[in-house]
Coordinates of C-alpha atoms and ligand atoms in Angstrom, one line a residue:
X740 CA -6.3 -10.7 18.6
X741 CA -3.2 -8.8 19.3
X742 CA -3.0 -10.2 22.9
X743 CA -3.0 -14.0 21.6
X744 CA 0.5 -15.8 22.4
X745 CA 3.3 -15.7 19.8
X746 CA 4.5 -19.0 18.3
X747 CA 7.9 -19.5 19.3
X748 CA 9.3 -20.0 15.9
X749 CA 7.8 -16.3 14.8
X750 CA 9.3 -14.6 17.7
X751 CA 12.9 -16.2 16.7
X752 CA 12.4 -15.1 12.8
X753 CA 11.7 -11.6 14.5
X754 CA 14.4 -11.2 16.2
X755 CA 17.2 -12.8 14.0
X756 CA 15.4 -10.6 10.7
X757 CA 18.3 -8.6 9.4
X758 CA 17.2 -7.8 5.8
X759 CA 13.2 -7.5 6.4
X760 CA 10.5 -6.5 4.1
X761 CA 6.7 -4.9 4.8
X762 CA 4.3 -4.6 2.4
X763 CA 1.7 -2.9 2.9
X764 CA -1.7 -2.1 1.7
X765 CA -5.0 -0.1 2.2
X766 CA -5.7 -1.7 5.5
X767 CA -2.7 0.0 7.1
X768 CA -4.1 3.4 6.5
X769 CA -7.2 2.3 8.0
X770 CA -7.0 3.2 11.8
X771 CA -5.2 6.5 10.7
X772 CA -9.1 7.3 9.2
X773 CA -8.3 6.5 5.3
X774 CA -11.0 4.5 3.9
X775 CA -9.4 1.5 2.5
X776 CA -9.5 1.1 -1.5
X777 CA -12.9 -1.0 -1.9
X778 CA -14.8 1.1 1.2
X779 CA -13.6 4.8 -0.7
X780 CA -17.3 4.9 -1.6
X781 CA -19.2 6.4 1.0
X782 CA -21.5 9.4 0.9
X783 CA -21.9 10.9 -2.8
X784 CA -19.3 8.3 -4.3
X785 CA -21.7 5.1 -3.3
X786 CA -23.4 4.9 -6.7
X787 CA -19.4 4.3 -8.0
X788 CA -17.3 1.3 -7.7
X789 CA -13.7 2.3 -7.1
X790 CA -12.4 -0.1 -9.1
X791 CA -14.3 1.2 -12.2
X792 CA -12.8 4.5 -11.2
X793 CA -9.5 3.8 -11.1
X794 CA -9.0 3.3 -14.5
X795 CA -7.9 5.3 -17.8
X796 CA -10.4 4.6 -19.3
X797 CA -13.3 6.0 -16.6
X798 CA -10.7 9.6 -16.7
X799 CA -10.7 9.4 -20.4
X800 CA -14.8 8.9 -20.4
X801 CA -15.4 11.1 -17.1
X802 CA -12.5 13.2 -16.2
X803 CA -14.3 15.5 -13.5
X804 CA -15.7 12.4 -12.0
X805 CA -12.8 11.2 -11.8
X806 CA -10.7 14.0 -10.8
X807 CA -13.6 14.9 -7.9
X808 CA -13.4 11.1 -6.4
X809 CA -9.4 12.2 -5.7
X810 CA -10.3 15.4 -4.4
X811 CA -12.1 13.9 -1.9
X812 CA -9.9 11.1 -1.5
X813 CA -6.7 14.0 -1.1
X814 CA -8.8 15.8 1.6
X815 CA -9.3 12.2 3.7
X816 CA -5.6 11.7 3.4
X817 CA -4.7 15.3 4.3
X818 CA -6.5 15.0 7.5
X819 CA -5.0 11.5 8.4
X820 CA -1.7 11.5 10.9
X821 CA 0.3 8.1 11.1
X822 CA -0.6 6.0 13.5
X823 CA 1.4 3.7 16.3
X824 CA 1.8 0.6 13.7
X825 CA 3.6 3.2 11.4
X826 CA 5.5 4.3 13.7
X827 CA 6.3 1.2 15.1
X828 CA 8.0 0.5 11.5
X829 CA 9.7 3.7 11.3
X830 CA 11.5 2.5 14.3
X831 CA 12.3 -0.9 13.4
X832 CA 14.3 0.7 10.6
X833 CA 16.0 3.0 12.6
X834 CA 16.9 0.3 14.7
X835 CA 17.8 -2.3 11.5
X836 CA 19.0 0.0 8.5
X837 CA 18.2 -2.6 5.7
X838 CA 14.3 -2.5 6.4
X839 CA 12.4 -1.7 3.4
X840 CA 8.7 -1.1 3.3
X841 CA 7.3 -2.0 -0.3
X842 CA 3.5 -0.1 -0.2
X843 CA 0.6 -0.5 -2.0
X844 CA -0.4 3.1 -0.2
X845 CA -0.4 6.6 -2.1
X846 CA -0.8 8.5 1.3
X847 CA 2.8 9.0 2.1
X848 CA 1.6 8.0 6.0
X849 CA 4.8 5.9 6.5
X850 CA 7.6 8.6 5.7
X851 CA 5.0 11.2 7.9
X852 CA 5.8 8.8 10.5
X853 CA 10.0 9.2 9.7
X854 CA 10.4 5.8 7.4
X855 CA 13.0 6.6 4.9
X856 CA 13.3 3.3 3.2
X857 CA 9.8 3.3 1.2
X858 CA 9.0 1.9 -2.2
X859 CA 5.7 3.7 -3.7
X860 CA 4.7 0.9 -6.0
X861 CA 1.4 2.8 -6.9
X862 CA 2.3 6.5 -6.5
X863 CA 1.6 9.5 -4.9
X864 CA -2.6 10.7 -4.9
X865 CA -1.0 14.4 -3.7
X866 CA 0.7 14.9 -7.1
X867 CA -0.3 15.4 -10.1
X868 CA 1.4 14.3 -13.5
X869 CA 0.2 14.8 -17.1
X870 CA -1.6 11.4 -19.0
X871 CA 0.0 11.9 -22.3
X872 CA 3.3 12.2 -21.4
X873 CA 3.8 11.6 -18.1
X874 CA 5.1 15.1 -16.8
X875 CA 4.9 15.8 -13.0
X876 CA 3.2 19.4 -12.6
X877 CA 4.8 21.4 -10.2
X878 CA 1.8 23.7 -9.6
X879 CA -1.9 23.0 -9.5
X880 CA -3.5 23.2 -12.8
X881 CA -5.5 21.7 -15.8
X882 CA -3.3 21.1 -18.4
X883 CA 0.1 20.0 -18.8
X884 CA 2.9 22.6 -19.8
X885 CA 5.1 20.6 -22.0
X886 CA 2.4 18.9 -24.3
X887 CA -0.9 20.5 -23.4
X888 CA -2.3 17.1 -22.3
X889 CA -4.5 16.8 -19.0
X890 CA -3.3 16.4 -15.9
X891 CA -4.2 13.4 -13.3
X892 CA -3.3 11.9 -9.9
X893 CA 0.1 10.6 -10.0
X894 CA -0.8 7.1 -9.5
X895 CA -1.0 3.6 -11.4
X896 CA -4.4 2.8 -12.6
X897 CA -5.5 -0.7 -13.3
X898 CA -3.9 -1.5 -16.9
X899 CA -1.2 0.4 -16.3
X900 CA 2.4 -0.5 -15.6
X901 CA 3.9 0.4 -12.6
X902 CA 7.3 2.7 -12.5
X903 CA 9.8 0.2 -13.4
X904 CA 12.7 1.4 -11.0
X905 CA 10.1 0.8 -7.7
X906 CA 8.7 -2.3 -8.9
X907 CA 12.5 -3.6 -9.4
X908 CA 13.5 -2.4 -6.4
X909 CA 11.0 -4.4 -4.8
X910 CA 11.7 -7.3 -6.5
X911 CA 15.2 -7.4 -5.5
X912 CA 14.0 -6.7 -1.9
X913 CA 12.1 -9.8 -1.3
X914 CA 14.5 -11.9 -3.2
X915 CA 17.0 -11.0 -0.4
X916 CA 14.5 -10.6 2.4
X917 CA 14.7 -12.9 5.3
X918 CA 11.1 -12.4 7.1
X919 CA 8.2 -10.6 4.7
X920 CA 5.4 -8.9 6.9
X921 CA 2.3 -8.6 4.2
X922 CA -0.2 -6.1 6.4
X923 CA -3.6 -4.9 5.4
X924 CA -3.6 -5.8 2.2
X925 CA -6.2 -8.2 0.2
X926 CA -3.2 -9.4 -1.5
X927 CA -5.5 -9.0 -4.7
X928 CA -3.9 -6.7 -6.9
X929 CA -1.1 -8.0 -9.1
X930 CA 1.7 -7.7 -9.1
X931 CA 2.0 -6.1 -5.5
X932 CA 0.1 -9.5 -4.9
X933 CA 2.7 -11.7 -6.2
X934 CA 5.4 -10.5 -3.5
X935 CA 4.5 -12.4 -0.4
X936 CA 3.7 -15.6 -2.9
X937 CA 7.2 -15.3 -4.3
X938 CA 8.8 -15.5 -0.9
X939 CA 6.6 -18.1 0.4
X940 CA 7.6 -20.6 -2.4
X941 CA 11.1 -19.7 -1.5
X942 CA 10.6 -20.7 1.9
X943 CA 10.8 -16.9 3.3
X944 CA 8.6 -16.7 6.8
X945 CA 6.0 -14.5 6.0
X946 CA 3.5 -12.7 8.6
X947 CA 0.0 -11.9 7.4
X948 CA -1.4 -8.8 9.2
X949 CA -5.2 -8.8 8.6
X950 CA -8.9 -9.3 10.5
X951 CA -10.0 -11.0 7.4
X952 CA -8.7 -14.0 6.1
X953 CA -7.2 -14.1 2.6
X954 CA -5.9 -15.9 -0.3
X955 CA -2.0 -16.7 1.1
X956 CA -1.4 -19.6 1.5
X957 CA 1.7 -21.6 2.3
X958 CA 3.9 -23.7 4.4
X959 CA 6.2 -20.7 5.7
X960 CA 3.1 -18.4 6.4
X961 CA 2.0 -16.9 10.1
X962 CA -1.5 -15.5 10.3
X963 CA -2.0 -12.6 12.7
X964 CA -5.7 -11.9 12.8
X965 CA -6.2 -8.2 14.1
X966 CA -6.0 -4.8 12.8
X967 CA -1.8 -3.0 12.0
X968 CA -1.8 -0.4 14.9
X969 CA -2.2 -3.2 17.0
X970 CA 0.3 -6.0 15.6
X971 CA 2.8 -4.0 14.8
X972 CA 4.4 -2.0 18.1
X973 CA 4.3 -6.1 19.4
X974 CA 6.0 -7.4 16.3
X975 CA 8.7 -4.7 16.4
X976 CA 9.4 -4.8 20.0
X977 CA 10.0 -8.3 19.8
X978 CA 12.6 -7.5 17.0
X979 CA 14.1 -4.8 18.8
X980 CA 14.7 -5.3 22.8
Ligands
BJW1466 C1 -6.8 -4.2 7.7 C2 -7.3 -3.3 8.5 C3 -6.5 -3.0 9.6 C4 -8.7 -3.5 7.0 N1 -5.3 -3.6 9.8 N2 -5.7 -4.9 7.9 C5 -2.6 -11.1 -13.2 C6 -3.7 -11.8 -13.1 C7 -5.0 -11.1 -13.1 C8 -5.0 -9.7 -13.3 C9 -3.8 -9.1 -13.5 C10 -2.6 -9.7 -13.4 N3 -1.6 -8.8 -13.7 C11 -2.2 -7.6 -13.8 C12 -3.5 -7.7 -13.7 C13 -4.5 -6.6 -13.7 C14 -4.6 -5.8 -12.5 C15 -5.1 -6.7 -11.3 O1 -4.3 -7.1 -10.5 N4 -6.3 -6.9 -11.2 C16 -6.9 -7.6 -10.1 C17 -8.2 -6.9 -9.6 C18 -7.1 -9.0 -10.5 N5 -3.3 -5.1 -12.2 C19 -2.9 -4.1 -12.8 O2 -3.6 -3.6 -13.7 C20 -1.6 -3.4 -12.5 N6 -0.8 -3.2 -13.6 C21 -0.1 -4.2 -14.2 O3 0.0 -5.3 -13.8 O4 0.4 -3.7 -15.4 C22 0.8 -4.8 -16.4 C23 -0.4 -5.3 -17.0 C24 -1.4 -4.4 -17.4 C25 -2.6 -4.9 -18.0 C26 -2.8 -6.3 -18.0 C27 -1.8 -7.2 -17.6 C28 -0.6 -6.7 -17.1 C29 -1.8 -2.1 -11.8 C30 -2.5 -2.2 -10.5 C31 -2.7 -0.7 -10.0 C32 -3.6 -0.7 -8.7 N7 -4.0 0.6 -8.4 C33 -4.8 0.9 -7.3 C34 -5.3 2.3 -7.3 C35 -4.1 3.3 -6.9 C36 -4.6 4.7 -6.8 C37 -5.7 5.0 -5.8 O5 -5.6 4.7 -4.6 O6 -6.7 5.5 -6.3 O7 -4.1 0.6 -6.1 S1 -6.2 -0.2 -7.2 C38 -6.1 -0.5 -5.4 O8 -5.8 -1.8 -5.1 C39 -5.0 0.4 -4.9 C40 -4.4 -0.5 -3.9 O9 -3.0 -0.1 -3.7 C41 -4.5 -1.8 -4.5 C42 -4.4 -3.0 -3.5 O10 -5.4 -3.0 -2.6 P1 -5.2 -3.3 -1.1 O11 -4.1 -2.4 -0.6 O12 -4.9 -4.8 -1.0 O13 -6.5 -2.8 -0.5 P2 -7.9 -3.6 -0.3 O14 -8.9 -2.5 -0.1 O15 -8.2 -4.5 -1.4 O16 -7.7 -4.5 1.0 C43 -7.5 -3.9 2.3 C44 -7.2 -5.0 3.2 O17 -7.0 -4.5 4.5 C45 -8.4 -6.0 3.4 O18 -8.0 -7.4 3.3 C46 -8.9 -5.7 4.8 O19 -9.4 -6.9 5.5 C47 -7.6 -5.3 5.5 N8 -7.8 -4.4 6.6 N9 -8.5 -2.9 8.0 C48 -5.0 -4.6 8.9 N10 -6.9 -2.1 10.5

């Protein structure tokens, strides 16, 4: 719970954090009223697993069905507003310029909440960009202008690579991080998942941010059970007053 005492040790990496990283995942958009990636299945979408939708090969196969699941999705992350946990962020890097938030997220919540140091690892669900060759679309449509090819959410699908310049910006972010956060994610998904793991092994302090327990494991880890909106405005006061 998000009352529960601090260790000592925790509240000292907070404060002394000068080059901090966040990564975040679904469960972060969670008590702004996003579903998070394995729950996007309610109502009409409950016959479908999202994991089998998020693939080329289910647009290639289905593309309405596809293309309807993220017009749902767009509409659930249209109506969502940031909540105190991003915020909380935002002002940690107002207050400590070399904050960077790495996220799993495609709802663009954190900079709604004013964070300007953000790394989209799996893109943006409220663009769209052409699956042949990779043009953003400016306006809505069908097809793609340069190559006639059909247009899709601008996001990385299992299979796919990730854009190279956020995923090496990330990269070099935890190699010079001094205290990870890892909130509301399964910590599933490579390589997103890998990032927390790396700075474990090099003895980073990292601080786990979930209700459930997970996979991390390591000597240099601190478990928070409890939801972000919670955590968070405690974490960043502490690293702040
Ligand atoms: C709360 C909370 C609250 C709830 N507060 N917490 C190595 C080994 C094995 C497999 C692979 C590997 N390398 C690559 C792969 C394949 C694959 C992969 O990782 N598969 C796994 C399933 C095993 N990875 C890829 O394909 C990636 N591409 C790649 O690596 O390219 C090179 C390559 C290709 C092919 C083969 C090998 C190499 C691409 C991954 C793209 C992921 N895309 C998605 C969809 C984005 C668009 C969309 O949203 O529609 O990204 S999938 C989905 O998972 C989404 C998420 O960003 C991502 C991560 O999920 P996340 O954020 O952890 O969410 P959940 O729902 O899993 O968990 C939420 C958590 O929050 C839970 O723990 C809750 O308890 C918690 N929570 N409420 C705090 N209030």
């Amino acid at each position: 719970m998000a009352n529960e005492p601090l260790d000592t040790d925790l509240m000292e990496h907070l404060r002394g954090a000068r080059r901090p990283v966040v990564l975040t995942g679904a469960g972060m958009s969670a008590e702004s009223g996003v579903p998070t990636f394995r729950e996007a299945q309610s109502g009409l979408w409950a016959r479908f697993d999202p994991v089998e939708l998020a693939t080329p090969e289910a647009f290639e196969r289905h593309p309405q069905r596809v293309l309807d699941w993220y017009a749902w999705r767009r509409e659930q992350v249209a109506k969502a507003r940031p909540h105190a946990g991003h915020q909380a962020l935002a002002r940690w890097e107002a207050a400590c310029a070399a904050l960077v938030i790495v996220t799993q997220n495609v709802d663009g919540l954190h900079q709604r909440a004013g964070s300007r140091n953000v790394v989209e690892l799996h893109g943006r669900i409220d663009r769209d960009r052409c699956h042949h060759c990779g043009e953003r679309a400016e306006t809505p449509a069908r097809v793609c202008a340069q190559c006639g090819g059909p247009l899709r959410p601008d996001v990385v699908w299992f299979g796919e690579m990730l854009p190279e310049p956020a995923l090496r910006r990330a990269l070099g972010a935890v190699s010079e991080a001094d205290l990870v956060l890892s909130v509301g994610t399964s910590t599933l998904v490579q390589p997103a998942a890998s990032l927390p793991a790396e700075a474990l092994a090099a003895g980073v302090p990292v601080v786990e941010i979930n209700p459930e327990p997970t996979s991390l494991k390591g000597r240099t880890l601190y478990r928070l059970r409890g939801k972000a909106a919670e955590w968070l405005p405690r974490l960043v006061a502490i690293a702040c007053d």
